[in-house]
Tab-separated table of C-alpha atoms and ligand atoms in Angstrom:
chain	number	residue	atom	x	y	z
A	297	MET	CA	-36.688	19.800	8.450
A	298	SER	CA	-35.338	16.258	8.951
A	299	ALA	CA	-33.363	15.482	12.104
A	300	ASN	CA	-30.073	15.213	10.179
A	301	ALA	CA	-30.728	18.437	8.255
A	302	ASP	CA	-31.660	20.237	11.451
A	303	LEU	CA	-28.473	19.080	13.200
A	304	HIS	CA	-26.465	20.010	10.132
A	305	ALA	CA	-27.873	23.528	10.126
A	306	ARG	CA	-27.054	23.890	13.835
A	307	ARG	CA	-23.572	22.447	13.256
A	308	THR	CA	-22.935	24.864	10.379
A	309	ALA	CA	-23.952	27.826	12.514
A	310	ALA	CA	-22.109	26.747	15.682
A	311	VAL	CA	-18.945	24.912	14.545
A	312	PRO	CA	-16.233	26.283	12.221
A	313	ARG	CA	-15.562	24.883	8.743
A	314	GLY	CA	-11.999	23.951	9.715
A	315	VAL	CA	-13.145	20.641	11.152
A	316	ALA	CA	-14.597	18.991	8.067
A	317	ASN	CA	-17.295	16.296	8.153
A	318	ALA	CA	-17.108	13.305	5.811
A	319	THR	CA	-20.882	12.867	6.160
A	320	ALA	CA	-23.917	14.921	7.146
A	321	VAL	CA	-25.598	12.058	8.971
A	322	TYR	CA	-25.580	12.446	12.739
A	323	ALA	CA	-24.966	9.520	15.057
A	324	ALA	CA	-27.680	8.391	17.452
A	325	ARG	CA	-26.278	5.017	18.539
A	326	ALA	CA	-23.819	2.355	17.412
A	327	GLU	CA	-23.090	-1.304	18.045
A	328	ASN	CA	-20.089	-3.300	16.781
A	329	ALA	CA	-19.942	-2.569	13.009
A	330	GLU	CA	-23.341	-0.906	12.692
A	331	LEU	CA	-24.549	2.570	13.486
A	332	TRP	CA	-27.893	4.392	13.399
A	333	ASP	CA	-28.384	8.036	12.583
A	334	ALA	CA	-30.626	10.678	14.120
A	335	GLU	CA	-33.471	9.527	11.844
A	336	GLY	CA	-33.147	5.863	12.833
A	337	ARG	CA	-31.495	4.856	9.556
A	338	ARG	CA	-28.978	1.988	9.879
A	339	TYR	CA	-25.468	2.010	8.349
A	340	VAL	CA	-22.731	-0.581	8.066
A	341	ASP	CA	-19.591	1.084	9.446
A	342	PHE	CA	-16.439	0.520	7.391
A	343	ALA	CA	-14.790	3.641	8.869
A	344	GLY	CA	-14.545	2.533	12.498
A	345	GLY	CA	-14.214	6.123	13.724
A	346	ILE	CA	-11.025	6.433	11.587
A	347	ALA	CA	-9.300	3.187	12.640
A	348	VAL	CA	-10.322	3.436	16.299
A	349	LEU	CA	-12.756	0.541	16.516
A	350	ASN	CA	-10.867	-2.670	15.778
A	351	VAL	CA	-13.012	-4.209	18.557
A	352	GLY	CA	-16.165	-2.473	17.312
A	353	HIS	CA	-18.490	0.104	18.807
A	354	ARG	CA	-19.282	-0.506	22.482
A	355	HIS	CA	-17.709	-3.926	22.854
A	356	PRO	CA	-19.459	-5.404	25.940
A	357	ARG	CA	-16.159	-6.158	27.692
A	358	VAL	CA	-14.885	-2.638	27.100
A	359	ILE	CA	-18.135	-1.082	28.313
A	360	GLU	CA	-18.099	-3.302	31.395
A	361	ALA	CA	-14.492	-2.357	32.230
A	362	VAL	CA	-15.273	1.328	31.790
A	363	GLN	CA	-18.375	1.086	33.972
A	364	ARG	CA	-16.373	-0.631	36.700
A	365	GLN	CA	-13.786	2.159	36.554
A	366	LEU	CA	-16.479	4.879	36.575
A	367	ASP	CA	-17.668	3.558	39.926
A	368	LEU	CA	-14.168	3.886	41.450
A	369	TYR	CA	-12.631	7.178	40.198
A	370	THR	CA	-12.510	8.926	36.844
A	371	HIS	CA	-9.564	11.307	37.214
A	372	THR	CA	-6.836	12.011	39.714
A	373	ALA	CA	-4.084	13.037	37.220
A	374	PHE	CA	-1.409	10.345	37.001
A	375	GLN	CA	1.199	12.987	37.845
A	376	ILE	CA	-0.550	13.783	41.126
A	377	VAL	CA	-2.113	10.587	42.502
A	378	PRO	CA	-1.104	7.687	40.234
A	379	TYR	CA	-3.175	4.543	39.767
A	380	GLU	CA	-2.875	0.880	38.866
A	381	PRO	CA	-4.652	0.644	35.451
A	382	TYR	CA	-1.992	2.951	33.928
A	383	ILE	CA	0.793	0.743	35.272
A	384	ALA	CA	-0.965	-2.499	34.300
A	385	LEU	CA	-1.435	-1.249	30.737
A	386	ALA	CA	2.197	-0.114	30.485
A	387	GLU	CA	3.347	-3.533	31.747
A	388	ARG	CA	1.203	-5.324	29.199
A	389	LEU	CA	2.368	-3.206	26.281
A	390	ASN	CA	6.016	-3.462	27.366
A	391	ALA	CA	5.687	-7.256	27.319
A	392	VAL	CA	4.203	-7.508	23.809
A	393	ALA	CA	5.561	-4.533	21.830
A	394	PRO	CA	8.257	-5.238	19.227
A	395	ILE	CA	11.029	-3.351	21.040
A	396	ASP	CA	14.594	-4.614	21.536
A	397	GLY	CA	15.331	-5.258	25.214
A	398	PRO	CA	13.378	-3.802	28.149
A	399	ALA	CA	10.602	-1.362	27.209
A	400	LYS	CA	8.772	1.422	29.041
A	401	THR	CA	5.515	3.152	28.124
A	402	ILE	CA	4.049	6.590	28.819
A	403	PHE	CA	0.453	7.573	28.034
A	404	PHE	CA	-1.119	10.674	26.521
A	405	THR	CA	-4.509	11.474	25.039
A	406	THR	CA	-4.325	11.938	21.247
A	407	GLY	CA	-2.284	10.413	18.449
A	408	ALA	CA	-0.640	13.738	17.658
A	409	GLU	CA	0.363	14.162	21.293
A	410	ALA	CA	2.007	10.727	21.273
A	411	VAL	CA	3.913	11.538	18.074
A	412	GLU	CA	5.055	14.919	19.456
A	413	ASN	CA	6.396	13.117	22.486
A	414	THR	CA	8.322	10.573	20.413
A	415	VAL	CA	10.188	13.542	18.947
A	416	LYS	CA	10.726	15.179	22.335
A	417	ILE	CA	12.076	11.926	23.750
A	418	ALA	CA	14.299	11.326	20.714
A	419	ARG	CA	15.702	14.854	20.908
A	420	ALA	CA	16.371	14.585	24.637
A	421	ALA	CA	17.946	11.144	24.284
A	422	THR	CA	20.248	12.029	21.377
A	423	GLY	CA	20.978	15.697	22.102
A	424	ARG	CA	20.182	16.337	18.426
A	425	SER	CA	17.340	18.276	16.844
A	426	ALA	CA	16.667	17.263	13.217
A	427	VAL	CA	13.857	14.871	12.304
A	428	ILE	CA	13.291	13.148	8.977
A	429	ALA	CA	9.785	12.177	7.886
A	430	PHE	CA	8.197	11.093	4.588
A	431	VAL	CA	6.138	12.664	1.843
A	432	ASN	CA	2.493	11.616	2.202
A	433	GLY	CA	2.987	10.525	5.796
A	434	PHE	CA	0.416	11.696	8.335
A	435	HIS	CA	1.348	12.331	11.943
A	436	GLY	CA	-1.256	14.807	13.240
A	437	ARG	CA	-2.452	18.387	13.220
A	438	THR	CA	-0.547	20.070	16.075
A	439	GLN	CA	2.217	22.451	15.092
A	440	LEU	CA	5.042	19.899	15.279
A	441	THR	CA	3.092	16.907	13.929
A	442	MET	CA	1.695	19.069	11.139
A	443	GLY	CA	5.308	19.790	10.264
A	444	LEU	CA	6.048	16.064	10.205
A	445	THR	CA	2.977	15.348	8.054
A	446	GLY	CA	4.025	15.138	4.418
A	447	LYS	CA	1.079	16.868	2.754
A	448	VAL	CA	0.441	20.610	2.356
A	449	ALA	CA	-3.266	20.774	1.530
A	450	PRO	CA	-5.292	20.855	3.680
A	451	TYR	CA	-3.011	20.234	6.653
A	452	LYS	CA	-0.375	22.990	6.449
A	453	ARG	CA	-1.857	25.678	4.218
A	454	GLY	CA	-2.068	28.952	6.109
A	455	PHE	CA	-0.565	27.575	9.309
A	456	GLY	CA	3.088	28.546	8.848
A	457	PRO	CA	5.796	28.900	9.836
A	458	GLY	CA	6.363	25.183	10.259
A	459	PRO	CA	8.706	23.787	12.912
A	460	ALA	CA	12.444	24.024	12.270
A	461	GLU	CA	14.626	21.069	11.313
A	462	VAL	CA	11.976	18.782	9.875
A	463	TYR	CA	12.927	17.227	6.529
A	464	HIS	CA	10.929	15.040	4.165
A	465	LEU	CA	12.022	12.171	1.951
A	466	PRO	CA	10.031	10.805	-0.999
A	467	PHE	CA	8.168	7.632	-0.016
A	468	PRO	CA	8.723	4.724	-2.404
A	469	ASN	CA	5.470	4.276	-4.258
A	470	ASP	CA	5.067	2.643	-7.599
A	471	ARG	CA	1.811	4.483	-8.253
A	472	TYR	CA	3.476	7.856	-7.921
A	473	GLY	CA	6.651	6.833	-9.744
A	474	VAL	CA	9.002	6.796	-6.748
A	475	SER	CA	11.346	3.820	-6.371
A	476	LEU	CA	13.125	2.551	-3.284
A	477	ASP	CA	16.356	3.692	-4.901
A	478	ASP	CA	14.947	7.223	-5.316
A	479	THR	CA	14.204	7.315	-1.579
A	480	LEU	CA	17.635	6.100	-0.510
A	481	ARG	CA	19.383	8.497	-2.889
A	482	ALA	CA	17.257	11.383	-1.619
A	483	LEU	CA	18.426	10.530	1.898
A	484	GLN	CA	22.045	10.705	0.807
A	485	PHE	CA	21.360	14.061	-0.920
A	486	LEU	CA	19.674	15.311	2.251
A	487	PHE	CA	22.698	14.333	4.361
A	488	ALA	CA	24.995	16.063	1.845
A	489	ALA	CA	22.929	19.202	1.221
A	490	ASP	CA	20.893	20.050	4.310
A	491	VAL	CA	21.684	18.172	7.488
A	492	ALA	CA	24.614	16.045	8.606
A	493	PRO	CA	23.527	12.639	9.902
A	494	ASP	CA	25.071	13.397	13.295
A	495	ARG	CA	22.512	16.207	13.728
A	496	VAL	CA	19.551	13.912	13.110
A	497	ALA	CA	17.661	12.767	16.210
A	498	ALA	CA	15.139	10.513	14.498
A	499	ILE	CA	13.568	9.159	11.349
A	500	ILE	CA	9.804	8.747	11.717
A	501	LEU	CA	7.458	6.778	9.494
A	502	GLU	CA	4.245	4.805	9.530
A	503	PRO	CA	4.847	1.094	8.787
A	504	VAL	CA	1.828	1.428	6.488
A	505	GLN	CA	0.967	4.994	5.496
A	506	GLY	CA	-2.637	5.460	6.587
A	507	GLU	CA	-4.013	8.805	5.423
A	508	GLY	CA	-1.447	8.632	2.611
A	509	GLY	CA	-3.251	5.719	0.964
A	510	PHE	CA	-2.439	2.462	2.796
A	511	ASN	CA	1.096	2.246	1.416
A	512	PRO	CA	3.244	-0.322	3.234
A	513	VAL	CA	6.910	0.448	3.844
A	514	PRO	CA	8.901	-2.021	1.722
A	515	VAL	CA	10.852	-4.509	3.837
A	516	GLU	CA	14.104	-3.367	2.180
A	517	LEU	CA	13.462	0.268	3.143
A	518	MET	CA	12.767	-0.551	6.780
A	519	SER	CA	15.976	-2.610	6.942
A	520	ALA	CA	17.996	0.100	5.178
A	521	LEU	CA	16.673	2.791	7.539
A	522	ARG	CA	17.465	0.649	10.582
A	523	ALA	CA	21.018	0.131	9.316
A	524	LEU	CA	21.463	3.864	8.644
A	525	CYS	CA	20.068	4.723	12.065
A	526	ASP	CA	22.501	2.294	13.717
A	527	GLU	CA	25.409	3.665	11.706
A	528	HIS	CA	24.699	7.294	12.623
A	529	GLY	CA	23.157	7.010	16.103
A	530	ILE	CA	19.711	8.076	14.825
A	531	LEU	CA	16.525	6.745	16.458
A	532	LEU	CA	13.889	5.001	14.371
A	533	ILE	CA	10.295	5.932	15.275
A	534	ALA	CA	7.348	3.858	14.066
A	535	ASP	CA	4.060	5.757	14.106
A	536	GLU	CA	1.580	2.931	14.703
A	537	VAL	CA	-1.349	5.194	15.552
A	538	GLN	CA	-3.374	3.821	12.621
A	539	THR	CA	-1.700	0.427	12.089
A	540	GLY	CA	-1.734	-0.810	15.680
A	541	PHE	CA	-3.783	-3.326	17.628
A	542	ALA	CA	-4.355	-6.193	15.192
A	543	ARG	CA	-5.457	-4.205	12.125
A	544	THR	CA	-2.609	-5.454	9.901
A	545	GLY	CA	-2.772	-9.107	10.979
A	546	LYS	CA	-0.171	-8.551	13.712
A	547	LEU	CA	-0.681	-6.784	17.026
A	548	PHE	CA	1.812	-4.152	15.804
A	549	ALA	CA	2.571	-3.618	12.110
A	550	MET	CA	6.306	-3.490	12.951
A	551	GLU	CA	6.074	-7.250	13.568
A	552	HIS	CA	5.947	-7.629	9.774
A	553	TYR	CA	9.614	-6.536	9.707
A	554	SER	CA	12.759	-8.247	10.936
A	555	VAL	CA	14.078	-4.966	12.358
A	556	LYS	CA	12.659	-3.019	15.284
A	557	ALA	CA	11.915	0.629	15.992
A	558	ASP	CA	13.355	2.410	19.046
A	559	LEU	CA	10.103	4.238	19.786
A	560	ILE	CA	6.502	3.442	18.798
A	561	SER	CA	3.543	5.835	18.968
A	562	VAL	CA	0.148	4.221	19.579
A	563	ALA	CA	-3.423	5.529	19.912
A	564	LYS	CA	-6.751	4.999	18.091
A	565	SER	CA	-7.751	1.308	18.426
A	566	MET	CA	-5.764	0.876	21.660
A	567	ALA	CA	-8.721	1.961	23.806
A	568	GLY	CA	-11.729	0.998	21.683
A	569	GLY	CA	-13.176	4.488	21.360
A	570	PHE	CA	-11.801	6.215	24.454
A	571	PRO	CA	-9.159	8.941	24.068
A	572	LEU	CA	-5.807	7.375	24.868
A	573	SER	CA	-2.388	7.384	23.216
A	574	GLY	CA	1.082	6.369	24.218
A	575	VAL	CA	4.762	6.064	23.445
A	576	ILE	CA	6.388	2.672	23.882
A	577	GLY	CA	10.155	2.633	23.670
A	578	ARG	CA	13.456	1.188	24.698
A	579	ALA	CA	13.673	1.765	28.459
A	580	GLU	CA	17.117	3.385	28.319
A	581	ILE	CA	15.847	5.953	25.778
A	582	MET	CA	12.543	6.595	27.545
A	583	ASP	CA	14.372	7.326	30.808
A	584	ARG	CA	16.604	9.993	29.269
A	585	VAL	CA	13.984	12.708	29.842
A	586	ASP	CA	14.119	14.441	33.229
A	587	PRO	CA	11.098	14.135	35.568
A	588	GLY	CA	8.395	16.642	34.692
A	589	GLY	CA	9.461	16.890	31.038
A	590	LEU	CA	6.689	14.589	29.856
A	591	GLY	CA	3.036	14.200	30.739
A	592	GLY	CA	-0.260	16.065	30.609
A	593	THR	CA	-3.325	16.545	32.795
A	594	TYR	CA	-5.431	13.853	31.150
A	595	GLY	CA	-2.636	11.621	29.804
A	596	GLY	CA	-3.430	7.977	30.589
A	597	SER	CA	-6.948	8.631	31.882
A	598	PRO	CA	-7.913	5.766	34.209
A	599	VAL	CA	-11.170	5.249	32.301
A	600	ALA	CA	-9.315	4.997	28.988
A	601	CYS	CA	-6.647	2.695	30.513
A	602	ALA	CA	-9.403	0.389	31.810
A	603	ALA	CA	-10.888	0.357	28.310
A	604	ALA	CA	-7.490	-0.430	26.755
A	605	LEU	CA	-6.860	-3.337	29.130
A	606	ALA	CA	-10.247	-4.749	28.060
A	607	VAL	CA	-9.353	-4.180	24.375
A	608	LEU	CA	-6.180	-6.260	24.806
A	609	ASP	CA	-8.271	-8.991	26.475
A	610	VAL	CA	-10.758	-8.940	23.589
A	611	ILE	CA	-8.002	-9.098	20.955
A	612	GLU	CA	-6.635	-12.179	22.694
A	613	ALA	CA	-9.914	-13.890	23.592
A	614	GLU	CA	-11.476	-13.387	20.164
A	615	GLY	CA	-8.309	-14.113	18.184
A	616	LEU	CA	-8.534	-10.757	16.401
A	617	VAL	CA	-4.983	-10.874	15.056
A	618	GLU	CA	-5.866	-14.031	13.109
A	619	ARG	CA	-9.325	-12.637	12.364
A	620	ALA	CA	-7.707	-9.603	10.679
A	621	ASN	CA	-6.083	-11.938	8.170
A	622	VAL	CA	-9.359	-13.787	7.534
A	623	VAL	CA	-11.298	-10.537	7.098
A	624	GLY	CA	-8.523	-9.125	4.915
A	625	ALA	CA	-8.521	-12.203	2.672
A	626	ALA	CA	-12.309	-12.000	2.217
A	627	LEU	CA	-12.200	-8.267	1.431
A	628	THR	CA	-9.292	-8.731	-0.956
A	629	GLU	CA	-10.958	-11.563	-2.856
A	630	ARG	CA	-14.138	-9.569	-3.317
A	631	LEU	CA	-12.272	-6.381	-4.315
A	632	ARG	CA	-10.140	-8.309	-6.774
A	633	SER	CA	-13.281	-9.495	-8.554
A	634	PHE	CA	-14.275	-5.814	-9.044
A	635	THR	CA	-11.098	-5.018	-10.990
A	636	THR	CA	-12.165	-7.071	-14.012
A	637	ARG	CA	-15.744	-5.770	-14.183
A	638	ASN	CA	-16.479	-3.304	-16.976
A	639	ASP	CA	-19.870	-2.566	-15.465
A	640	LEU	CA	-18.219	-1.074	-12.352
A	641	LEU	CA	-16.091	2.021	-11.873
A	642	PRO	CA	-12.452	1.304	-12.759
A	643	VAL	CA	-10.527	0.310	-9.641
A	644	SER	CA	-7.001	-0.878	-8.867
A	645	PRO	CA	-6.197	-4.254	-7.327
A	646	PRO	CA	-6.563	-4.140	-3.518
A	647	ARG	CA	-3.498	-3.745	-1.301
A	648	GLY	CA	-2.497	-3.675	2.329
A	649	PRO	CA	-1.598	-6.130	5.057
A	650	GLY	CA	-4.251	-7.984	7.092
A	651	ALA	CA	-7.522	-6.078	7.270
A	652	MET	CA	-5.871	-2.724	6.453
A	653	VAL	CA	-7.193	-2.980	2.920
A	654	ALA	CA	-7.572	-0.273	0.277
A	655	PHE	CA	-7.996	0.220	-3.460
A	656	ASP	CA	-7.829	3.199	-5.798
A	657	VAL	CA	-10.555	4.618	-7.984
A	658	LEU	CA	-9.056	5.146	-11.443
A	659	ALA	CA	-9.796	7.523	-14.310
A	660	SER	CA	-10.563	4.717	-16.798
A	661	HIS	CA	-10.370	0.959	-17.218
A	662	GLY	CA	-6.805	-0.072	-17.945
A	663	SER	CA	-5.263	3.207	-16.749
A	664	ARG	CA	-3.459	3.843	-13.462
A	665	GLU	CA	-4.447	7.477	-13.293
A	666	PRO	CA	-6.056	8.280	-9.925
A	667	ASP	CA	-9.521	9.859	-9.827
A	668	GLY	CA	-10.064	11.573	-6.478
A	669	ALA	CA	-13.352	13.181	-7.529
A	670	ALA	CA	-14.800	9.791	-8.502
A	671	ALA	CA	-13.645	8.318	-5.167
A	672	LYS	CA	-15.360	11.144	-3.281
A	673	ALA	CA	-18.581	10.628	-5.249
A	674	LEU	CA	-18.328	6.891	-4.531
A	675	THR	CA	-18.200	7.426	-0.755
A	676	GLY	CA	-21.278	9.670	-1.104
A	677	ARG	CA	-23.232	7.021	-3.044
A	678	ALA	CA	-22.160	4.336	-0.560
A	679	LEU	CA	-23.485	6.474	2.299
A	680	GLU	CA	-26.823	6.938	0.526
A	681	LYS	CA	-27.011	3.145	0.246
A	682	GLY	CA	-26.129	2.611	3.919
A	683	LEU	CA	-22.337	2.237	4.132
A	684	VAL	CA	-19.913	4.587	5.891
A	685	ILE	CA	-16.565	4.329	4.119
A	686	LEU	CA	-13.565	6.674	3.907
A	687	SER	CA	-11.231	7.851	1.182
A	688	CYS	CA	-7.565	8.755	1.588
A	689	GLY	CA	-4.406	8.974	-0.573
A	690	GLN	CA	-2.421	11.813	-2.106
A	691	PHE	CA	-5.240	12.693	-4.517
A	692	GLY	CA	-8.100	11.359	-2.396
A	693	GLU	CA	-8.333	8.461	-4.858
A	694	THR	CA	-7.988	5.625	-2.344
A	695	ILE	CA	-10.927	3.910	-0.661
A	696	ARG	CA	-9.882	2.363	2.659
A	697	ILE	CA	-11.670	-0.266	4.676
A	698	LEU	CA	-11.390	-0.101	8.468
A	699	VAL	CA	-14.274	-2.373	9.426
A	700	PRO	CA	-14.208	-3.613	13.038
A	701	LEU	CA	-12.441	-6.977	13.228
A	702	THR	CA	-15.318	-8.137	15.422
A	703	ALA	CA	-17.836	-7.609	12.586
A	704	SER	CA	-19.715	-10.741	11.547
A	705	ASP	CA	-19.087	-12.216	8.105
A	706	ALA	CA	-22.680	-11.309	7.225
A	707	VAL	CA	-22.227	-7.601	8.033
A	708	ILE	CA	-18.927	-7.482	6.145
A	709	GLU	CA	-20.607	-9.110	3.118
A	710	GLU	CA	-23.468	-6.636	3.389
A	711	GLY	CA	-20.999	-3.753	3.385
A	712	MET	CA	-19.226	-5.173	0.336
A	713	ASP	CA	-22.588	-5.611	-1.456
A	714	ILE	CA	-23.331	-1.928	-0.842
A	715	LEU	CA	-19.850	-0.976	-2.053
A	716	GLU	CA	-20.384	-3.023	-5.201
A	717	ALA	CA	-23.751	-1.341	-5.811
A	718	ALA	CA	-22.148	2.074	-5.287
A	719	LEU	CA	-19.385	1.181	-7.774
A	720	ALA	CA	-22.082	0.280	-10.304
A	721	ALA	CA	-24.283	3.306	-9.695
A	722	PRO	CA	-22.826	5.816	-12.203
A	723	GLN	CA	-23.694	3.413	-15.030
A	724	ASP	CA	-27.286	3.201	-13.711
A	725	ALA	CA	-27.704	6.940	-13.915
B	870	PMP	N1	-0.439	9.362	13.283
B	870	PMP	C1	-1.151	8.615	12.427
B	870	PMP	C2	-0.456	7.535	11.668
B	870	PMP	C3	-2.514	8.842	12.240
B	870	PMP	O1	-3.209	8.094	11.370
B	870	PMP	C4	-3.147	9.871	12.986
B	870	PMP	C5	-4.632	10.168	12.855
B	870	PMP	N2	-5.227	9.856	11.654
B	870	PMP	C6	-2.366	10.610	13.878
B	870	PMP	C7	-1.024	10.330	14.012
B	870	PMP	C8	-2.965	11.724	14.719
B	870	PMP	O2	-3.830	11.199	15.661
B	870	PMP	P1	-4.900	12.140	16.400
B	870	PMP	O3	-5.897	12.544	15.349
B	870	PMP	O4	-5.490	11.287	17.481
B	870	PMP	O5	-4.161	13.312	16.938
C-alpha cells in the first residue's frame, strides 16, 4: 500500500467522517507556496491552509520568532501570568485596524471563538440580544457561529436547535438573483415582522464572503448598514477571519470602505499557521464586559502572538499589501483569458479584491448556471497534476485562489499552468 493510501486507511478507521478532507494526500513538509506529501510528491499550494498562509508555509522570520519564544516560555495563561507579546500585538493591531477612535484587542484561539466573542461583547455593550447575519455567510462551526452561518448543508443539518434570536438577510448577489434593493427591503420586513431594531445588538458580515464564494459586500450596502446601525444603536461587526492581513490588497478588507465597523474578528493569516484569533473593537465597547467574562485558557498563546508579530513585520518588510494587488492582477489576467476558450471548461470572469480571487465553473459556455460537480472534479484533476486548490460557493461551483502572497511569480505561473491543464482535461478524455 502506498504511504498516502496507508495513512488514509488509518485516518478512515481512527477519525470520524464529520471532519471532511478535501484531499487524500498527506502532508510531509511544506515551504512557502509548495508542499510535499508522504510519498515525496511536490504540490503547488493555492489553498494556503484555508487562507491562513498569506506569508507562506514556515516563513523564516515567523519560525525564528517562534523558536525564540519556545526558549522562553510556551504557556502561562494570559489570565494568570500575563506576558508582553500579547500586549505588543494588541498595541500593534489597535494602531492599524480601521476602527473609529481608540481601539482595544483581545485574543482567542480559533476564528469561531473570535466571532462568538464579538457577539458576546455586542450583547453586553448594547443590553440587546438579537443578531442579524447574511445568507451564505460563514462564521464557524460552534453552536452560536453555526447559527450565524447562512448555509444549512453541511453546517447545520442535524445540529439543532440553533441559537435564539439570530436572523438572516439575503446577500446581494447578481449570480443568485438578489439585488441590493432586495436586501434592504428584507431588512425593513425583518424589523416589521420579527424583531424591532431596538432589540438588535449587532449586524455581522464578512466584507468579502469567503466560504460563500468570494462575494464582496457592495460599497452601498456597507454604507447603508452603517447608517442603519447608527440610527438604531446597533453595532456593526466585520468578520475578517478570511479577508484579513493583506489578502484583499489592504491590511483589512474594511479599508476598502469609507465606513468603519465597531468590532472586527480576526484569525487565520494573522499568525502564519499558529492558532490565534482576536477581536479588535472600539475601546469603549470592548470595556463594557465585566472582568472574567471573556478569555480562555489558550487565548493569545505567547507562541502564536510571537508568530503574529513576525507576520506583521513580514507584511511590512515585504510589501505584501501591494504584492496582493500585483498577484491579484496576474491571476485575474490569466483567468480572464480562460473565459473565452472553448477548449476549456466554461468559467465565469474572475472576481474579488486583491489576491482574494475566484471564478465559477459553469454548466455550459455562455450560460451562468453554476456547476458544483464540475468544480469538484476540477479540484481533483488539479490535485492529480500537482496543485492544491479549493472550491467554495453556495453550490460548490466557485474555485478560490488563496496562494501565499510570498509565492514567487514562477510558482504562481506554475500553479496557473496546472489549473489551465486541469480545465482542459475533460476534453482530453
Ligand atoms: N469566519 C470566517 C469568515 C471564516 O472564513 C472562518 C473559517 N473558514 C471562520 C469564521 C471560522 O474560523 P475557524 O475555522 O478558525 O473557527
